[in-house]
mmCIF file of N, CA and C in Angstrom:
data_model
loop_
_atom_site.group_PDB
_atom_site.id
_atom_site.type_symbol
_atom_site.label_atom_id
_atom_site.label_comp_id
_atom_site.label_asym_id
_atom_site.label_seq_id
_atom_site.Cartn_x
_atom_site.Cartn_y
_atom_site.Cartn_z
ATOM 1 N N MET A 22 -0.229 101.944 -97.850
ATOM 2 C CA MET A 22 0.587 101.902 -96.661
ATOM 3 C C MET A 22 1.396 100.606 -96.660
ATOM 4 N N ASP A 23 2.653 100.713 -96.354
ATOM 5 C CA ASP A 23 3.548 99.559 -96.310
ATOM 6 C C ASP A 23 3.514 98.965 -94.905
ATOM 7 N N TYR A 24 2.797 97.872 -94.746
ATOM 8 C CA TYR A 24 2.623 97.279 -93.426
ATOM 9 C C TYR A 24 3.891 96.621 -92.906
ATOM 10 N N SER A 25 4.754 96.133 -93.792
ATOM 11 C CA SER A 25 6.010 95.549 -93.309
ATOM 12 C C SER A 25 6.914 96.640 -92.735
ATOM 13 N N TYR A 26 6.903 97.818 -93.317
ATOM 14 C CA TYR A 26 7.669 98.952 -92.794
ATOM 15 C C TYR A 26 7.113 99.383 -91.442
ATOM 16 N N LEU A 27 5.788 99.403 -91.308
ATOM 17 C CA LEU A 27 5.145 99.736 -90.046
ATOM 18 C C LEU A 27 5.491 98.703 -88.972
ATOM 19 N N ALA A 28 5.484 97.428 -89.348
ATOM 20 C CA ALA A 28 5.849 96.362 -88.406
ATOM 21 C C ALA A 28 7.305 96.503 -87.965
ATOM 22 N N LEU A 29 8.180 96.884 -88.890
ATOM 23 C CA LEU A 29 9.588 97.095 -88.550
ATOM 24 C C LEU A 29 9.729 98.202 -87.514
ATOM 25 N N LYS A 30 8.969 99.268 -87.663
ATOM 26 C CA LYS A 30 9.011 100.361 -86.689
ATOM 27 C C LYS A 30 8.603 99.867 -85.300
ATOM 28 N N PHE A 31 7.553 99.070 -85.242
ATOM 29 C CA PHE A 31 7.103 98.534 -83.958
ATOM 30 C C PHE A 31 8.143 97.592 -83.357
ATOM 31 N N LEU A 32 8.753 96.764 -84.169
ATOM 32 C CA LEU A 32 9.762 95.830 -83.669
ATOM 33 C C LEU A 32 10.983 96.564 -83.115
ATOM 34 N N ILE A 33 11.424 97.579 -83.812
ATOM 35 C CA ILE A 33 12.589 98.337 -83.342
ATOM 36 C C ILE A 33 12.256 99.055 -82.036
ATOM 37 N N GLY A 34 11.111 99.723 -81.986
ATOM 38 C CA GLY A 34 10.697 100.417 -80.762
ATOM 39 C C GLY A 34 10.516 99.455 -79.598
ATOM 40 N N GLY A 35 9.900 98.322 -79.858
ATOM 41 C CA GLY A 35 9.719 97.308 -78.818
ATOM 42 C C GLY A 35 11.035 96.722 -78.356
ATOM 43 N N GLY A 36 11.979 96.604 -79.283
ATOM 44 C CA GLY A 36 13.309 96.103 -78.926
ATOM 45 C C GLY A 36 14.016 97.010 -77.937
ATOM 46 N N VAL A 37 13.826 98.296 -78.083
ATOM 47 C CA VAL A 37 14.422 99.250 -77.147
ATOM 48 C C VAL A 37 13.822 99.054 -75.752
ATOM 49 N N ILE A 38 12.518 98.871 -75.677
ATOM 50 C CA ILE A 38 11.860 98.659 -74.384
ATOM 51 C C ILE A 38 12.341 97.354 -73.746
ATOM 52 N N VAL A 39 12.451 96.302 -74.530
ATOM 53 C CA VAL A 39 12.954 95.032 -74.014
ATOM 54 C C VAL A 39 14.395 95.201 -73.525
ATOM 55 N N GLY A 40 15.198 95.949 -74.263
ATOM 56 C CA GLY A 40 16.582 96.190 -73.854
ATOM 57 C C GLY A 40 16.674 96.937 -72.538
ATOM 58 N N VAL A 41 15.851 97.955 -72.362
ATOM 59 C CA VAL A 41 15.835 98.719 -71.108
ATOM 60 C C VAL A 41 15.457 97.804 -69.953
ATOM 61 N N THR A 42 14.401 97.029 -70.137
ATOM 62 C CA THR A 42 13.936 96.134 -69.083
ATOM 63 C C THR A 42 14.995 95.095 -68.737
ATOM 64 N N PHE A 43 15.611 94.508 -69.750
ATOM 65 C CA PHE A 43 16.645 93.496 -69.524
ATOM 66 C C PHE A 43 17.823 94.080 -68.752
ATOM 67 N N LEU A 44 18.305 95.231 -69.192
ATOM 68 C CA LEU A 44 19.433 95.847 -68.498
ATOM 69 C C LEU A 44 19.095 96.186 -67.055
ATOM 70 N N ALA A 45 17.906 96.729 -66.829
ATOM 71 C CA ALA A 45 17.513 97.112 -65.470
ATOM 72 C C ALA A 45 17.387 95.892 -64.555
ATOM 73 N N GLU A 46 16.843 94.800 -65.065
ATOM 74 C CA GLU A 46 16.617 93.624 -64.229
ATOM 75 C C GLU A 46 17.840 92.726 -64.099
ATOM 76 N N GLN A 47 18.571 92.548 -65.180
ATOM 77 C CA GLN A 47 19.635 91.546 -65.191
ATOM 78 C C GLN A 47 21.047 92.103 -65.009
ATOM 79 N N VAL A 48 21.253 93.358 -65.360
ATOM 80 C CA VAL A 48 22.605 93.911 -65.302
ATOM 81 C C VAL A 48 22.694 94.924 -64.166
ATOM 82 N N ASP A 49 22.113 96.092 -64.362
ATOM 83 C CA ASP A 49 22.163 97.154 -63.354
ATOM 84 C C ASP A 49 21.106 98.188 -63.740
ATOM 85 N N PRO A 50 20.252 98.598 -62.806
ATOM 86 C CA PRO A 50 19.241 99.602 -63.137
ATOM 87 C C PRO A 50 19.845 100.895 -63.702
ATOM 88 N N LYS A 51 21.058 101.206 -63.305
ATOM 89 C CA LYS A 51 21.720 102.402 -63.833
ATOM 90 C C LYS A 51 21.878 102.300 -65.354
ATOM 91 N N TYR A 52 22.266 101.130 -65.846
ATOM 92 C CA TYR A 52 22.443 100.961 -67.290
ATOM 93 C C TYR A 52 21.106 100.954 -68.027
ATOM 94 N N GLY A 53 20.085 100.400 -67.375
ATOM 95 C CA GLY A 53 18.746 100.498 -67.954
ATOM 96 C C GLY A 53 18.307 101.946 -68.048
ATOM 97 N N GLY A 54 18.640 102.735 -67.020
ATOM 98 C CA GLY A 54 18.322 104.162 -67.032
ATOM 99 C C GLY A 54 19.065 104.909 -68.120
ATOM 100 N N ILE A 55 20.321 104.535 -68.324
ATOM 101 C CA ILE A 55 21.101 105.172 -69.401
ATOM 102 C C ILE A 55 20.437 104.904 -70.748
ATOM 103 N N LEU A 56 20.055 103.652 -70.973
ATOM 104 C CA LEU A 56 19.403 103.317 -72.247
ATOM 105 C C LEU A 56 18.040 103.985 -72.366
ATOM 106 N N ALA A 57 17.289 104.028 -71.254
ATOM 107 C CA ALA A 57 15.969 104.671 -71.294
ATOM 108 C C ALA A 57 16.086 106.158 -71.579
ATOM 109 N N ALA A 58 17.126 106.788 -71.032
ATOM 110 C CA ALA A 58 17.292 108.230 -71.208
ATOM 111 C C ALA A 58 18.057 108.587 -72.482
ATOM 112 N N ALA A 59 18.691 107.597 -73.075
ATOM 113 C CA ALA A 59 19.452 107.856 -74.303
ATOM 114 C C ALA A 59 18.509 108.286 -75.423
ATOM 115 N N PRO A 60 18.995 109.098 -76.318
ATOM 116 C CA PRO A 60 18.121 109.572 -77.398
ATOM 117 C C PRO A 60 17.890 108.538 -78.503
ATOM 118 N N ILE A 61 17.858 107.267 -78.128
ATOM 119 C CA ILE A 61 17.657 106.211 -79.123
ATOM 120 C C ILE A 61 16.263 106.295 -79.728
ATOM 121 N N THR A 62 15.256 106.378 -78.870
ATOM 122 C CA THR A 62 13.883 106.421 -79.373
ATOM 123 C C THR A 62 13.636 107.667 -80.197
ATOM 124 N N THR A 63 14.129 108.808 -79.721
ATOM 125 C CA THR A 63 13.918 110.032 -80.486
ATOM 126 C C THR A 63 14.692 109.990 -81.805
ATOM 127 N N THR A 64 15.878 109.419 -81.779
ATOM 128 C CA THR A 64 16.638 109.297 -83.021
ATOM 129 C C THR A 64 15.891 108.437 -84.026
ATOM 130 N N LEU A 65 15.334 107.327 -83.560
ATOM 131 C CA LEU A 65 14.552 106.472 -84.461
ATOM 132 C C LEU A 65 13.349 107.226 -85.011
ATOM 133 N N ALA A 66 12.663 107.968 -84.136
ATOM 134 C CA ALA A 66 11.512 108.748 -84.592
ATOM 135 C C ALA A 66 11.942 109.786 -85.624
ATOM 136 N N PHE A 67 13.075 110.424 -85.397
ATOM 137 C CA PHE A 67 13.571 111.426 -86.354
ATOM 138 C C PHE A 67 13.928 110.774 -87.687
ATOM 139 N N LEU A 68 14.584 109.618 -87.631
ATOM 140 C CA LEU A 68 14.952 108.920 -88.872
ATOM 141 C C LEU A 68 13.716 108.499 -89.664
ATOM 142 N N PHE A 69 12.749 107.903 -88.975
ATOM 143 C CA PHE A 69 11.528 107.465 -89.667
ATOM 144 C C PHE A 69 10.742 108.662 -90.196
ATOM 145 N N THR A 70 10.678 109.742 -89.422
ATOM 146 C CA THR A 70 9.969 110.935 -89.879
ATOM 147 C C THR A 70 10.667 111.544 -91.087
ATOM 148 N N TYR A 71 11.980 111.609 -91.038
ATOM 149 C CA TYR A 71 12.739 112.148 -92.164
ATOM 150 C C TYR A 71 12.489 111.304 -93.415
ATOM 151 N N SER A 72 12.489 109.994 -93.227
ATOM 152 C CA SER A 72 12.269 109.088 -94.360
ATOM 153 C C SER A 72 10.861 109.248 -94.934
ATOM 154 N N ASP A 73 9.878 109.460 -94.065
ATOM 155 C CA ASP A 73 8.488 109.532 -94.503
ATOM 156 C C ASP A 73 8.046 110.938 -94.914
ATOM 157 N N ALA A 74 8.539 111.980 -94.199
ATOM 158 C CA ALA A 74 7.982 113.319 -94.390
ATOM 159 C C ALA A 74 8.997 114.384 -94.789
ATOM 160 N N GLY A 75 10.281 114.087 -94.706
ATOM 161 C CA GLY A 75 11.280 115.051 -95.149
ATOM 162 C C GLY A 75 11.887 115.882 -94.025
ATOM 163 N N GLN A 76 12.793 116.762 -94.438
ATOM 164 C CA GLN A 76 13.594 117.527 -93.493
ATOM 165 C C GLN A 76 12.793 118.581 -92.743
ATOM 166 N N ALA A 77 11.894 119.279 -93.386
ATOM 167 C CA ALA A 77 11.155 120.364 -92.730
ATOM 168 C C ALA A 77 10.325 119.846 -91.554
ATOM 169 N N ILE A 78 9.607 118.762 -91.763
ATOM 170 C CA ILE A 78 8.796 118.181 -90.692
ATOM 171 C C ILE A 78 9.699 117.633 -89.592
ATOM 172 N N THR A 79 10.811 117.019 -89.969
ATOM 173 C CA THR A 79 11.737 116.482 -88.976
ATOM 174 C C THR A 79 12.318 117.594 -88.112
ATOM 175 N N ARG A 80 12.649 118.728 -88.708
ATOM 176 C CA ARG A 80 13.161 119.858 -87.924
ATOM 177 C C ARG A 80 12.116 120.351 -86.930
ATOM 178 N N GLN A 81 10.865 120.398 -87.337
ATOM 179 C CA GLN A 81 9.796 120.798 -86.418
ATOM 180 C C GLN A 81 9.653 119.784 -85.282
ATOM 181 N N LEU A 82 9.773 118.504 -85.618
ATOM 182 C CA LEU A 82 9.709 117.449 -84.611
ATOM 183 C C LEU A 82 10.861 117.578 -83.615
ATOM 184 N N VAL A 83 12.046 117.891 -84.106
ATOM 185 C CA VAL A 83 13.210 118.064 -83.225
ATOM 186 C C VAL A 83 12.954 119.195 -82.231
ATOM 187 N N MET A 84 12.449 120.332 -82.703
ATOM 188 C CA MET A 84 12.188 121.454 -81.793
ATOM 189 C C MET A 84 11.062 121.126 -80.812
ATOM 190 N N GLY A 85 10.031 120.458 -81.272
ATOM 191 C CA GLY A 85 8.967 120.044 -80.365
ATOM 192 C C GLY A 85 9.486 119.092 -79.293
ATOM 193 N N SER A 86 10.352 118.176 -79.694
ATOM 194 C CA SER A 86 10.940 117.243 -78.737
ATOM 195 C C SER A 86 11.794 117.969 -77.706
ATOM 196 N N PHE A 87 12.508 118.985 -78.150
ATOM 197 C CA PHE A 87 13.329 119.771 -77.231
ATOM 198 C C PHE A 87 12.462 120.416 -76.152
ATOM 199 N N TRP A 88 11.437 121.147 -76.566
ATOM 200 C CA TRP A 88 10.614 121.868 -75.602
ATOM 201 C C TRP A 88 9.802 120.933 -74.716
ATOM 202 N N PHE A 89 9.317 119.830 -75.264
ATOM 203 C CA PHE A 89 8.479 118.940 -74.469
ATOM 204 C C PHE A 89 9.288 117.915 -73.682
ATOM 205 N N ALA A 90 10.612 118.005 -73.746
ATOM 206 C CA ALA A 90 11.454 117.219 -72.839
ATOM 207 C C ALA A 90 11.357 117.769 -71.417
ATOM 208 N N ILE A 91 11.051 119.045 -71.285
ATOM 209 C CA ILE A 91 10.932 119.655 -69.956
ATOM 210 C C ILE A 91 9.796 119.003 -69.149
ATOM 211 N N PRO A 92 8.595 118.851 -69.699
ATOM 212 C CA PRO A 92 7.565 118.118 -68.936
ATOM 213 C C PRO A 92 7.970 116.683 -68.618
ATOM 214 N N THR A 93 8.722 116.059 -69.504
ATOM 215 C CA THR A 93 9.175 114.691 -69.232
ATOM 216 C C THR A 93 10.136 114.660 -68.051
ATOM 217 N N LEU A 94 11.024 115.632 -67.965
ATOM 218 C CA LEU A 94 11.920 115.714 -66.811
ATOM 219 C C LEU A 94 11.127 115.919 -65.519
ATOM 220 N N LEU A 95 10.107 116.756 -65.567
ATOM 221 C CA LEU A 95 9.251 116.951 -64.396
ATOM 222 C C LEU A 95 8.517 115.654 -64.028
ATOM 223 N N PHE A 96 8.088 114.905 -65.033
ATOM 224 C CA PHE A 96 7.453 113.607 -64.804
ATOM 225 C C PHE A 96 8.399 112.683 -64.046
ATOM 226 N N LEU A 97 9.637 112.580 -64.508
ATOM 227 C CA LEU A 97 10.598 111.678 -63.880
ATOM 228 C C LEU A 97 10.905 112.090 -62.444
ATOM 229 N N LEU A 98 11.108 113.375 -62.219
ATOM 230 C CA LEU A 98 11.385 113.859 -60.873
ATOM 231 C C LEU A 98 10.191 113.607 -59.947
ATOM 232 N N THR A 99 8.997 113.895 -60.427
ATOM 233 C CA THR A 99 7.795 113.675 -59.626
ATOM 234 C C THR A 99 7.606 112.195 -59.309
ATOM 235 N N LEU A 100 7.802 111.341 -60.297
ATOM 236 C CA LEU A 100 7.663 109.897 -60.082
ATOM 237 C C LEU A 100 8.655 109.419 -59.028
ATOM 238 N N TYR A 101 9.884 109.864 -59.135
ATOM 239 C CA TYR A 101 10.910 109.477 -58.157
ATOM 240 C C TYR A 101 10.503 109.910 -56.747
ATOM 241 N N LEU A 102 10.056 111.142 -56.609
ATOM 242 C CA LEU A 102 9.683 111.650 -55.293
ATOM 243 C C LEU A 102 8.439 110.957 -54.737
ATOM 244 N N LEU A 103 7.445 110.731 -55.583
ATOM 245 C CA LEU A 103 6.217 110.093 -55.121
ATOM 246 C C LEU A 103 6.426 108.625 -54.748
ATOM 247 N N MET A 104 7.330 107.946 -55.448
ATOM 248 C CA MET A 104 7.552 106.525 -55.155
ATOM 249 C C MET A 104 8.175 106.304 -53.786
ATOM 250 N N SER A 105 8.752 107.328 -53.188
ATOM 251 C CA SER A 105 9.277 107.165 -51.833
ATOM 252 C C SER A 105 8.163 107.215 -50.793
ATOM 253 N N ARG A 106 6.976 107.661 -51.182
ATOM 254 C CA ARG A 106 5.867 107.797 -50.229
ATOM 255 C C ARG A 106 4.667 106.929 -50.573
ATOM 256 N N TYR A 107 4.476 106.617 -51.865
ATOM 257 C CA TYR A 107 3.278 105.904 -52.304
ATOM 258 C C TYR A 107 3.665 104.685 -53.131
ATOM 259 N N SER A 108 2.677 103.832 -53.381
ATOM 260 C CA SER A 108 2.932 102.671 -54.233
ATOM 261 C C SER A 108 3.036 103.122 -55.699
ATOM 262 N N LEU A 109 3.314 102.178 -56.572
ATOM 263 C CA LEU A 109 3.628 102.496 -57.968
ATOM 264 C C LEU A 109 2.484 103.178 -58.711
ATOM 265 N N ILE A 110 1.288 102.625 -58.629
ATOM 266 C CA ILE A 110 0.172 103.145 -59.430
ATOM 267 C C ILE A 110 -0.198 104.576 -59.040
ATOM 268 N N PRO A 111 -0.381 104.882 -57.752
ATOM 269 C CA PRO A 111 -0.659 106.278 -57.404
ATOM 270 C C PRO A 111 0.496 107.219 -57.778
ATOM 271 N N SER A 112 1.715 106.711 -57.678
ATOM 272 C CA SER A 112 2.868 107.534 -58.063
ATOM 273 C C SER A 112 2.823 107.865 -59.548
ATOM 274 N N PHE A 113 2.498 106.861 -60.364
ATOM 275 C CA PHE A 113 2.347 107.119 -61.797
ATOM 276 C C PHE A 113 1.223 108.114 -62.059
ATOM 277 N N GLY A 114 0.118 107.957 -61.345
ATOM 278 C CA GLY A 114 -0.999 108.881 -61.525
ATOM 279 C C GLY A 114 -0.600 110.319 -61.233
ATOM 280 N N GLY A 115 0.087 110.524 -60.131
ATOM 281 C CA GLY A 115 0.539 111.870 -59.787
ATOM 282 C C GLY A 115 1.555 112.414 -60.770
ATOM 283 N N ALA A 116 2.479 111.562 -61.181
ATOM 284 C CA ALA A 116 3.515 111.996 -62.124
ATOM 285 C C ALA A 116 2.911 112.343 -63.483
ATOM 286 N N TYR A 117 1.941 111.543 -63.923
ATOM 287 C CA TYR A 117 1.276 111.864 -65.198
ATOM 288 C C TYR A 117 0.441 113.130 -65.085
ATOM 289 N N GLY A 118 -0.126 113.359 -63.904
ATOM 290 C CA GLY A 118 -0.857 114.610 -63.704
ATOM 291 C C GLY A 118 0.049 115.818 -63.825
ATOM 292 N N VAL A 119 1.220 115.735 -63.199
ATOM 293 C CA VAL A 119 2.205 116.828 -63.297
ATOM 294 C C VAL A 119 2.666 116.976 -64.743
ATOM 295 N N TRP A 120 2.938 115.843 -65.411
ATOM 296 C CA TRP A 120 3.383 115.889 -66.804
ATOM 297 C C TRP A 120 2.329 116.558 -67.687
ATOM 298 N N PHE A 121 1.067 116.165 -67.525
ATOM 299 C CA PHE A 121 0.008 116.717 -68.348
ATOM 300 C C PHE A 121 -0.137 118.221 -68.130
ATOM 301 N N ALA A 122 -0.091 118.641 -66.871
ATOM 302 C CA ALA A 122 -0.165 120.078 -66.577
ATOM 303 C C ALA A 122 1.020 120.811 -67.205
ATOM 304 N N ALA A 123 2.208 120.223 -67.122
ATOM 305 C CA ALA A 123 3.396 120.853 -67.701
ATOM 306 C C ALA A 123 3.303 120.907 -69.228
ATOM 307 N N VAL A 124 2.725 119.880 -69.839
ATOM 308 C CA VAL A 124 2.530 119.889 -71.295
ATOM 309 C C VAL A 124 1.583 121.019 -71.685
ATOM 310 N N LEU A 125 0.506 121.179 -70.933
ATOM 311 C CA LEU A 125 -0.428 122.262 -71.232
ATOM 312 C C LEU A 125 0.248 123.630 -71.096
ATOM 313 N N VAL A 126 1.030 123.806 -70.042
ATOM 314 C CA VAL A 126 1.742 125.071 -69.839
ATOM 315 C C VAL A 126 2.747 125.296 -70.962
ATOM 316 N N MET A 127 3.523 124.272 -71.302
ATOM 317 C CA MET A 127 4.534 124.422 -72.361
ATOM 318 C C MET A 127 3.868 124.713 -73.691
ATOM 319 N N ASN A 128 2.777 124.027 -73.976
ATOM 320 C CA ASN A 128 2.051 124.286 -75.226
ATOM 321 C C ASN A 128 1.548 125.713 -75.277
ATOM 322 N N ARG A 129 1.037 126.194 -74.167
ATOM 323 C CA ARG A 129 0.551 127.572 -74.095
ATOM 324 C C ARG A 129 1.690 128.562 -74.318
ATOM 325 N N LEU A 130 2.841 128.289 -73.697
ATOM 326 C CA LEU A 130 4.004 129.151 -73.877
ATOM 327 C C LEU A 130 4.486 129.163 -75.327
ATOM 328 N N LEU A 131 4.477 127.989 -75.960
ATOM 329 C CA LEU A 131 4.963 127.894 -77.335
ATOM 330 C C LEU A 131 4.013 128.536 -78.341
ATOM 331 N N THR A 132 2.729 128.487 -78.083
ATOM 332 C CA THR A 132 1.806 129.140 -79.011
ATOM 333 C C THR A 132 1.905 130.659 -78.921
ATOM 334 N N GLY A 133 2.433 131.160 -77.806
ATOM 335 C CA GLY A 133 2.644 132.590 -77.652
ATOM 336 C C GLY A 133 3.933 133.068 -78.291
ATOM 337 N N ILE A 134 4.818 132.115 -78.615
ATOM 338 C CA ILE A 134 6.118 132.490 -79.206
ATOM 339 C C ILE A 134 5.969 132.734 -80.686
#
């Protein structure tokens, strides 16, 4: 295993998180949201997967990412709605609960396809 390559992956991924946080705090939360929602992380995952495992696995990853984006959208909507009524931690708990249930439903639907 190439540990320097693994470290590079962590640095790039962490850089995206730092960029989102910086934009949200110092510039405008809207721009942080644009970066957070941009397909930067998925593109990096696709590039690294393609480099490590080839096109067939990357294509499967792309389709999995497509279908499991739906639970992520439900997570974001739930978090937004819950944060208007509850503090951050309970809101995250509820949003992750909805996300997990949606992942189970989506997985069940996909195994039937």
